[in-house]
């Protein structure tokens, strides 16, 4: 009797595992990772259309986590968003600044960052992004266009002197061209915002890395990338659950027979 029951249990588990594997992969994606806005300083609660996004933020107008106001502020020096001063070591070259504007648009507007959102204990936000796989060309052109601009720090999240209401270089930090603090593109993209990005070895258009820049005429390429990473995260979790269940069944069978 016990043997029959255990066999039935084992068969049932094997059947469940097969059904699980046979289902279309999309069913198993953790949908809470897709089409979401992080809980941070200026983000909307949920993504949605924004007809009036400003200049470099317009690629997100069909579906955005930023408001039109936020997108406009993203283009200003010492904006109301974070009072951040790009020109802390003299004027930043416009070709360089456009990457920082794009980075701000991307951070504020993208609804495709779910797989990389992490909780944080910070006064100004509850969630941040960590290790977003930025396409290598987006990182390389950012670094290349900023080579001739100056900065005084390798991590722009902390260590500034904010006494005047915007960030200034602390007295001990000297201004040097970007490559002094960021010897390689990876040093810039990974370190500047405390590992918000982790530059990817994949290229733009591969469907496996996140693009800060894209042409919205072809849709938002990051939707597919987020789906892929969400699938990997949930797939790994579910597949992992079958092994202990099956070994439990086998152990029962062995114990009872
Ligand atoms: C911070 O900036 C203020 C005003 O610009 C200056 O007087 C002060 O010495 C600075 N402090 C440090 C630690 O850099
Ligand atoms: C990245 O790609 C290059 C060329 O395709 C390859 O030689 C290199 O080993 C890769 N690096 C990693 C970390 O995968």
mmCIF file of C-alpha atoms and ligand atoms in Angstrom:
data_model
loop_
_atom_site.group_PDB
_atom_site.id
_atom_site.type_symbol
_atom_site.label_atom_id
_atom_site.label_comp_id
_atom_site.label_asym_id
_atom_site.label_seq_id
_atom_site.Cartn_x
_atom_site.Cartn_y
_atom_site.Cartn_z
ATOM 1 C CA UNK A 1 0.000 0.000 0.000
ATOM 2 C CA UNK A 2 2.730 2.461 1.047
ATOM 3 C CA UNK A 3 4.708 1.509 -2.015
ATOM 4 C CA UNK A 4 1.737 2.101 -4.306
ATOM 5 C CA UNK A 5 1.111 5.525 -2.747
ATOM 6 C CA UNK A 6 4.728 6.549 -3.049
ATOM 7 C CA UNK A 7 4.860 5.412 -6.651
ATOM 8 C CA UNK A 8 1.755 7.459 -7.363
ATOM 9 C CA UNK A 9 3.342 10.478 -5.658
ATOM 10 C CA UNK A 10 6.521 10.057 -7.620
ATOM 11 C CA UNK A 11 4.623 9.727 -10.925
ATOM 12 C CA UNK A 12 2.568 12.778 -10.034
ATOM 13 C CA UNK A 13 5.695 14.828 -9.348
ATOM 14 C CA UNK A 14 7.355 13.700 -12.572
ATOM 15 C CA UNK A 15 4.169 14.594 -14.451
ATOM 16 C CA UNK A 16 4.078 18.027 -12.770
ATOM 17 C CA UNK A 17 7.694 18.614 -13.697
ATOM 18 C CA UNK A 18 6.989 17.710 -17.326
ATOM 19 C CA UNK A 19 3.956 19.970 -17.484
ATOM 20 C CA UNK A 20 6.030 22.735 -15.935
ATOM 21 C CA UNK A 21 8.749 22.315 -18.542
ATOM 22 C CA UNK A 22 6.270 22.071 -21.425
ATOM 23 C CA UNK A 23 4.509 25.341 -20.656
ATOM 24 C CA UNK A 24 5.349 28.329 -22.809
ATOM 25 C CA UNK A 25 8.195 30.103 -21.092
ATOM 26 C CA UNK A 26 6.306 33.372 -20.935
ATOM 27 C CA UNK A 27 3.861 31.954 -18.392
ATOM 28 C CA UNK A 28 6.610 31.548 -15.874
ATOM 29 C CA UNK A 29 8.099 35.019 -16.124
ATOM 30 C CA UNK A 30 7.888 36.993 -12.916
ATOM 31 C CA UNK A 31 5.647 39.655 -14.428
ATOM 32 C CA UNK A 32 6.202 41.951 -11.452
ATOM 33 C CA UNK A 33 9.665 42.593 -12.928
ATOM 34 C CA UNK A 34 8.251 43.916 -16.210
ATOM 35 C CA UNK A 35 6.865 47.340 -17.012
ATOM 36 C CA UNK A 36 7.487 48.873 -13.586
ATOM 37 C CA UNK A 37 8.805 52.097 -12.099
ATOM 38 C CA UNK A 38 11.210 52.104 -9.201
ATOM 39 C CA UNK A 39 10.255 53.725 -5.936
ATOM 40 C CA UNK A 40 12.668 56.663 -6.012
ATOM 41 C CA UNK A 41 12.673 60.451 -5.816
ATOM 42 C CA UNK A 42 10.839 61.515 -9.001
ATOM 43 C CA UNK A 43 9.444 58.351 -10.584
ATOM 44 C CA UNK A 44 5.756 57.940 -11.315
ATOM 45 C CA UNK A 45 4.037 55.096 -9.521
ATOM 46 C CA UNK A 46 3.313 53.281 -12.770
ATOM 47 C CA UNK A 47 4.558 53.675 -16.344
ATOM 48 C CA UNK A 48 2.311 55.199 -18.988
ATOM 49 C CA UNK A 49 2.235 57.426 -22.075
ATOM 50 C CA UNK A 50 3.747 60.938 -21.795
ATOM 51 C CA UNK A 51 3.118 62.991 -24.935
ATOM 52 C CA UNK A 52 5.227 65.972 -23.920
ATOM 53 C CA UNK A 53 8.574 64.520 -22.938
ATOM 54 C CA UNK A 54 11.512 66.834 -23.601
ATOM 55 C CA UNK A 55 14.188 66.358 -26.282
ATOM 56 C CA UNK A 56 16.515 63.508 -25.295
ATOM 57 C CA UNK A 57 13.821 61.881 -23.165
ATOM 58 C CA UNK A 58 11.338 61.552 -26.074
ATOM 59 C CA UNK A 59 12.256 57.915 -26.891
ATOM 60 C CA UNK A 60 10.231 56.942 -23.792
ATOM 61 C CA UNK A 61 7.074 58.902 -24.598
ATOM 62 C CA UNK A 62 4.949 55.856 -25.440
ATOM 63 C CA UNK A 63 5.596 54.421 -22.003
ATOM 64 C CA UNK A 64 7.537 56.279 -19.332
ATOM 65 C CA UNK A 65 8.208 56.441 -15.610
ATOM 66 C CA UNK A 66 9.041 60.168 -15.845
ATOM 67 C CA UNK A 67 6.718 63.146 -16.139
ATOM 68 C CA UNK A 68 7.167 65.913 -18.729
ATOM 69 C CA UNK A 69 8.479 68.182 -15.935
ATOM 70 C CA UNK A 70 11.113 65.657 -14.892
ATOM 71 C CA UNK A 71 12.190 65.217 -18.523
ATOM 72 C CA UNK A 72 12.635 68.971 -18.902
ATOM 73 C CA UNK A 73 14.629 69.276 -15.666
ATOM 74 C CA UNK A 74 16.875 66.432 -16.873
ATOM 75 C CA UNK A 75 18.256 68.812 -19.504
ATOM 76 C CA UNK A 76 19.169 71.635 -17.089
ATOM 77 C CA UNK A 77 22.364 72.432 -15.220
ATOM 78 C CA UNK A 78 21.927 72.232 -11.421
ATOM 79 C CA UNK A 79 18.347 71.109 -12.080
ATOM 80 C CA UNK A 80 15.630 70.800 -9.497
ATOM 81 C CA UNK A 81 15.934 67.014 -9.703
ATOM 82 C CA UNK A 82 19.151 66.613 -7.686
ATOM 83 C CA UNK A 83 20.855 70.074 -7.814
ATOM 84 C CA UNK A 84 23.721 68.295 -9.542
ATOM 85 C CA UNK A 85 26.440 70.439 -11.095
ATOM 86 C CA UNK A 86 27.980 68.791 -14.171
ATOM 87 C CA UNK A 87 30.419 71.712 -14.473
ATOM 88 C CA UNK A 88 32.184 71.084 -11.152
ATOM 89 C CA UNK A 89 35.614 71.325 -12.844
ATOM 90 C CA UNK A 90 34.892 73.965 -15.421
ATOM 91 C CA UNK A 91 32.478 73.637 -18.319
ATOM 92 C CA UNK A 92 31.691 70.057 -19.331
ATOM 93 C CA UNK A 93 31.911 69.603 -23.123
ATOM 94 C CA UNK A 94 28.419 69.494 -24.712
ATOM 95 C CA UNK A 95 29.267 66.174 -26.416
ATOM 96 C CA UNK A 96 29.979 64.759 -22.950
ATOM 97 C CA UNK A 97 27.002 66.372 -21.257
ATOM 98 C CA UNK A 98 24.535 64.807 -23.667
ATOM 99 C CA UNK A 99 25.502 61.388 -22.298
ATOM 100 C CA UNK A 100 24.735 62.554 -18.768
ATOM 101 C CA UNK A 101 21.401 63.938 -19.947
ATOM 102 C CA UNK A 102 20.662 60.613 -21.651
ATOM 103 C CA UNK A 103 21.688 58.750 -18.511
ATOM 104 C CA UNK A 104 19.275 60.935 -16.505
ATOM 105 C CA UNK A 105 16.427 60.387 -19.017
ATOM 106 C CA UNK A 106 17.108 56.653 -18.958
ATOM 107 C CA UNK A 107 17.176 56.496 -15.152
ATOM 108 C CA UNK A 108 14.033 58.605 -14.695
ATOM 109 C CA UNK A 109 11.959 57.359 -17.650
ATOM 110 C CA UNK A 110 12.749 53.694 -18.341
ATOM 111 C CA UNK A 111 10.015 51.196 -17.387
ATOM 112 C CA UNK A 112 12.361 48.288 -18.221
ATOM 113 C CA UNK A 113 14.616 48.205 -15.179
ATOM 114 C CA UNK A 114 12.632 45.752 -13.034
ATOM 115 C CA UNK A 115 15.154 42.894 -13.099
ATOM 116 C CA UNK A 116 17.822 45.224 -11.634
ATOM 117 C CA UNK A 117 15.802 47.100 -8.991
ATOM 118 C CA UNK A 118 17.043 46.626 -5.423
ATOM 119 C CA UNK A 119 15.726 47.952 -2.126
ATOM 120 C CA UNK A 120 17.934 50.531 -0.441
ATOM 121 C CA UNK A 121 17.930 52.303 2.877
ATOM 122 C CA UNK A 122 18.524 55.858 1.654
ATOM 123 C CA UNK A 123 16.823 59.060 2.746
ATOM 124 C CA UNK A 124 16.005 60.112 -0.823
ATOM 125 C CA UNK A 125 14.849 56.818 -2.359
ATOM 126 C CA UNK A 126 13.611 53.348 -1.399
ATOM 127 C CA UNK A 127 14.886 51.565 -4.492
ATOM 128 C CA UNK A 128 17.882 51.796 -6.792
ATOM 129 C CA UNK A 129 19.203 49.952 -9.838
ATOM 130 C CA UNK A 130 22.199 47.653 -9.584
ATOM 131 C CA UNK A 131 24.357 46.129 -12.346
ATOM 132 C CA UNK A 132 22.187 47.055 -15.341
ATOM 133 C CA UNK A 133 23.996 45.413 -18.312
ATOM 134 C CA UNK A 134 24.724 48.499 -20.407
ATOM 135 C CA UNK A 135 25.583 47.753 -24.058
ATOM 136 C CA UNK A 136 29.312 48.189 -24.553
ATOM 137 C CA UNK A 137 29.046 50.781 -27.342
ATOM 138 C CA UNK A 138 26.853 53.045 -25.195
ATOM 139 C CA UNK A 139 29.533 52.959 -22.512
ATOM 140 C CA UNK A 140 32.444 53.392 -24.926
ATOM 141 C CA UNK A 141 30.974 56.452 -26.662
ATOM 142 C CA UNK A 142 30.151 58.003 -23.262
ATOM 143 C CA UNK A 143 33.774 57.570 -22.156
ATOM 144 C CA UNK A 144 35.186 58.699 -25.526
ATOM 145 C CA UNK A 145 33.066 61.876 -25.620
ATOM 146 C CA UNK A 146 34.069 62.772 -22.042
ATOM 147 C CA UNK A 147 37.836 62.238 -22.383
ATOM 148 C CA UNK A 148 38.517 65.950 -22.709
ATOM 149 C CA UNK A 149 36.204 67.051 -19.877
ATOM 150 C CA UNK A 150 37.351 67.393 -16.263
ATOM 151 C CA UNK A 151 36.218 65.943 -12.971
ATOM 152 C CA UNK A 152 37.568 65.564 -9.439
ATOM 153 C CA UNK A 153 36.016 62.231 -8.360
ATOM 154 C CA UNK A 154 35.543 58.627 -9.482
ATOM 155 C CA UNK A 155 32.223 58.100 -7.678
ATOM 156 C CA UNK A 156 29.695 60.866 -8.143
ATOM 157 C CA UNK A 157 27.219 59.544 -5.588
ATOM 158 C CA UNK A 158 29.218 60.539 -2.525
ATOM 159 C CA UNK A 159 31.910 62.746 -1.083
ATOM 160 C CA UNK A 160 30.839 66.113 -2.545
ATOM 161 C CA UNK A 161 30.779 69.416 -0.738
ATOM 162 C CA UNK A 162 27.095 70.443 -0.783
ATOM 163 C CA UNK A 163 27.385 73.552 1.420
ATOM 164 C CA UNK A 164 26.472 75.918 -1.418
ATOM 165 C CA UNK A 165 23.342 73.947 -2.360
ATOM 166 C CA UNK A 166 24.919 72.086 -5.264
ATOM 167 C CA UNK A 167 27.869 69.737 -5.467
ATOM 168 C CA UNK A 168 31.358 71.205 -5.510
ATOM 169 C CA UNK A 169 34.673 69.403 -5.417
ATOM 170 C CA UNK A 170 35.909 68.847 -1.875
ATOM 171 C CA UNK A 171 39.116 70.823 -1.287
ATOM 172 C CA UNK A 172 41.346 67.751 -1.333
ATOM 173 C CA UNK A 173 40.013 66.472 -4.686
ATOM 174 C CA UNK A 174 41.883 67.905 -7.681
ATOM 175 C CA UNK A 175 40.377 68.363 -11.130
ATOM 176 C CA UNK A 176 41.825 66.152 -13.865
ATOM 177 C CA UNK A 177 40.640 64.967 -17.281
ATOM 178 C CA UNK A 178 38.091 62.126 -17.024
ATOM 179 C CA UNK A 179 40.608 59.320 -17.817
ATOM 180 C CA UNK A 180 42.553 60.170 -14.632
ATOM 181 C CA UNK A 181 39.579 59.050 -12.500
ATOM 182 C CA UNK A 182 38.090 56.691 -15.124
ATOM 183 C CA UNK A 183 40.975 54.936 -16.931
ATOM 184 C CA UNK A 184 38.644 52.719 -19.005
ATOM 185 C CA UNK A 185 35.022 52.902 -20.225
ATOM 186 C CA UNK A 186 34.092 50.237 -17.654
ATOM 187 C CA UNK A 187 35.547 52.371 -14.843
ATOM 188 C CA UNK A 188 33.270 55.223 -15.895
ATOM 189 C CA UNK A 189 30.030 53.280 -16.405
ATOM 190 C CA UNK A 190 30.407 50.932 -13.434
ATOM 191 C CA UNK A 191 31.888 53.242 -10.832
ATOM 192 C CA UNK A 192 30.342 56.661 -11.425
ATOM 193 C CA UNK A 193 26.946 55.736 -9.931
ATOM 194 C CA UNK A 194 28.107 53.021 -7.508
ATOM 195 C CA UNK A 195 27.506 50.059 -9.846
ATOM 196 C CA UNK A 196 24.109 51.096 -11.176
ATOM 197 C CA UNK A 197 25.563 49.863 -14.457
ATOM 198 C CA UNK A 198 27.763 46.900 -15.186
ATOM 199 C CA UNK A 199 28.995 47.314 -18.719
ATOM 200 C CA UNK A 200 28.044 44.318 -20.835
ATOM 201 C CA UNK A 201 30.170 42.426 -23.314
ATOM 202 C CA UNK A 202 27.136 42.354 -25.621
ATOM 203 C CA UNK A 203 26.548 44.900 -28.362
ATOM 204 C CA UNK A 204 23.689 47.216 -29.197
ATOM 205 C CA UNK A 205 21.002 45.301 -31.090
ATOM 206 C CA UNK A 206 21.969 41.937 -29.567
ATOM 207 C CA UNK A 207 18.815 41.820 -27.438
ATOM 208 C CA UNK A 208 21.026 40.957 -24.472
ATOM 209 C CA UNK A 209 22.098 44.320 -23.160
ATOM 210 C CA UNK A 210 20.362 47.542 -22.211
ATOM 211 C CA UNK A 211 20.594 50.572 -24.495
ATOM 212 C CA UNK A 212 20.680 54.046 -23.029
ATOM 213 C CA UNK A 213 20.207 55.380 -26.576
ATOM 214 C CA UNK A 214 17.627 54.003 -29.027
ATOM 215 C CA UNK A 215 15.491 55.041 -31.966
ATOM 216 C CA UNK A 216 11.850 54.781 -30.838
ATOM 217 C CA UNK A 217 10.724 54.263 -34.465
ATOM 218 C CA UNK A 218 11.830 50.639 -34.005
ATOM 219 C CA UNK A 219 10.180 50.340 -30.595
ATOM 220 C CA UNK A 220 11.957 50.173 -27.257
ATOM 221 C CA UNK A 221 14.634 47.437 -27.529
ATOM 222 C CA UNK A 222 14.965 47.224 -23.742
ATOM 223 C CA UNK A 223 11.510 45.625 -23.324
ATOM 224 C CA UNK A 224 12.797 42.384 -24.803
ATOM 225 C CA UNK A 225 16.019 42.540 -22.784
ATOM 226 C CA UNK A 226 14.116 42.994 -19.509
ATOM 227 C CA UNK A 227 11.844 40.057 -20.439
ATOM 228 C CA UNK A 228 14.877 37.872 -21.115
ATOM 229 C CA UNK A 229 16.536 38.702 -17.788
ATOM 230 C CA UNK A 230 13.232 38.342 -15.887
ATOM 231 C CA UNK A 231 12.801 34.924 -17.512
ATOM 232 C CA UNK A 232 16.285 33.830 -16.527
ATOM 233 C CA UNK A 233 15.688 34.962 -12.935
ATOM 234 C CA UNK A 234 12.301 33.200 -12.583
ATOM 235 C CA UNK A 235 13.284 30.165 -14.691
ATOM 236 C CA UNK A 236 16.266 29.484 -12.472
ATOM 237 C CA UNK A 237 14.065 29.707 -9.373
ATOM 238 C CA UNK A 238 11.359 27.329 -10.636
ATOM 239 C CA UNK A 239 13.644 24.749 -12.177
ATOM 240 C CA UNK A 240 15.623 24.765 -8.953
ATOM 241 C CA UNK A 241 12.506 23.795 -6.977
ATOM 242 C CA UNK A 242 12.015 20.435 -8.760
ATOM 243 C CA UNK A 243 15.276 18.868 -7.679
ATOM 244 C CA UNK A 244 14.532 18.843 -3.917
ATOM 245 C CA UNK A 245 10.934 17.677 -4.534
ATOM 246 C CA UNK A 246 12.037 14.754 -6.674
ATOM 247 C CA UNK A 247 14.738 13.713 -4.270
ATOM 248 C CA UNK A 248 12.182 13.839 -1.444
ATOM 249 C CA UNK A 249 9.903 11.507 -3.412
ATOM 250 C CA UNK A 250 12.765 9.146 -4.159
ATOM 251 C CA UNK A 251 13.765 9.124 -0.515
ATOM 252 C CA UNK A 252 10.176 8.250 0.510
ATOM 253 C CA UNK A 253 10.118 5.440 -2.026
ATOM 254 C CA UNK A 254 13.390 4.084 -0.726
ATOM 255 C CA UNK A 255 12.260 4.364 2.931
ATOM 256 C CA UNK A 256 8.860 2.733 2.426
ATOM 257 C CA UNK A 257 9.714 -0.127 0.075
HETATM 258 C C1 LIG B 1 32.915 73.562 0.935
HETATM 259 O O1 LIG B 1 32.556 74.660 0.174
HETATM 260 C C2 LIG B 1 32.544 75.870 0.899
HETATM 261 C C3 LIG B 1 31.940 76.970 0.033
HETATM 262 O O2 LIG B 1 32.196 76.800 -1.327
HETATM 263 C C4 LIG B 1 33.964 76.173 1.369
HETATM 264 O O3 LIG B 1 34.030 77.383 2.088
HETATM 265 C C5 LIG B 1 34.449 75.005 2.238
HETATM 266 O O4 LIG B 1 35.806 75.199 2.601
HETATM 267 C C6 LIG B 1 34.300 73.687 1.495
HETATM 268 N N1 LIG B 1 34.598 72.566 2.401
HETATM 269 C C7 LIG B 1 35.239 71.471 2.031
HETATM 270 C C8 LIG B 1 35.457 70.419 3.079
HETATM 271 O O5 LIG B 1 35.627 71.270 0.895
HETATM 272 C C1 LIG B 2 33.930 39.672 -24.653
HETATM 273 O O1 LIG B 2 33.921 39.524 -26.055
HETATM 274 C C2 LIG B 2 35.200 39.437 -26.648
HETATM 275 C C3 LIG B 2 35.056 39.445 -28.160
HETATM 276 O O2 LIG B 2 33.833 38.946 -28.591
HETATM 277 C C4 LIG B 2 35.908 38.186 -26.120
HETATM 278 O O3 LIG B 2 37.194 38.060 -26.671
HETATM 279 C C5 LIG B 2 36.002 38.281 -24.593
HETATM 280 O O4 LIG B 2 36.568 37.116 -24.058
HETATM 281 C C6 LIG B 2 34.623 38.519 -23.972
HETATM 282 N N1 LIG B 2 34.789 38.768 -22.553
HETATM 283 C C7 LIG B 2 33.981 38.227 -21.628
HETATM 284 C C8 LIG B 2 34.246 38.636 -20.219
HETATM 285 O O5 LIG B 2 33.067 37.471 -21.897
#
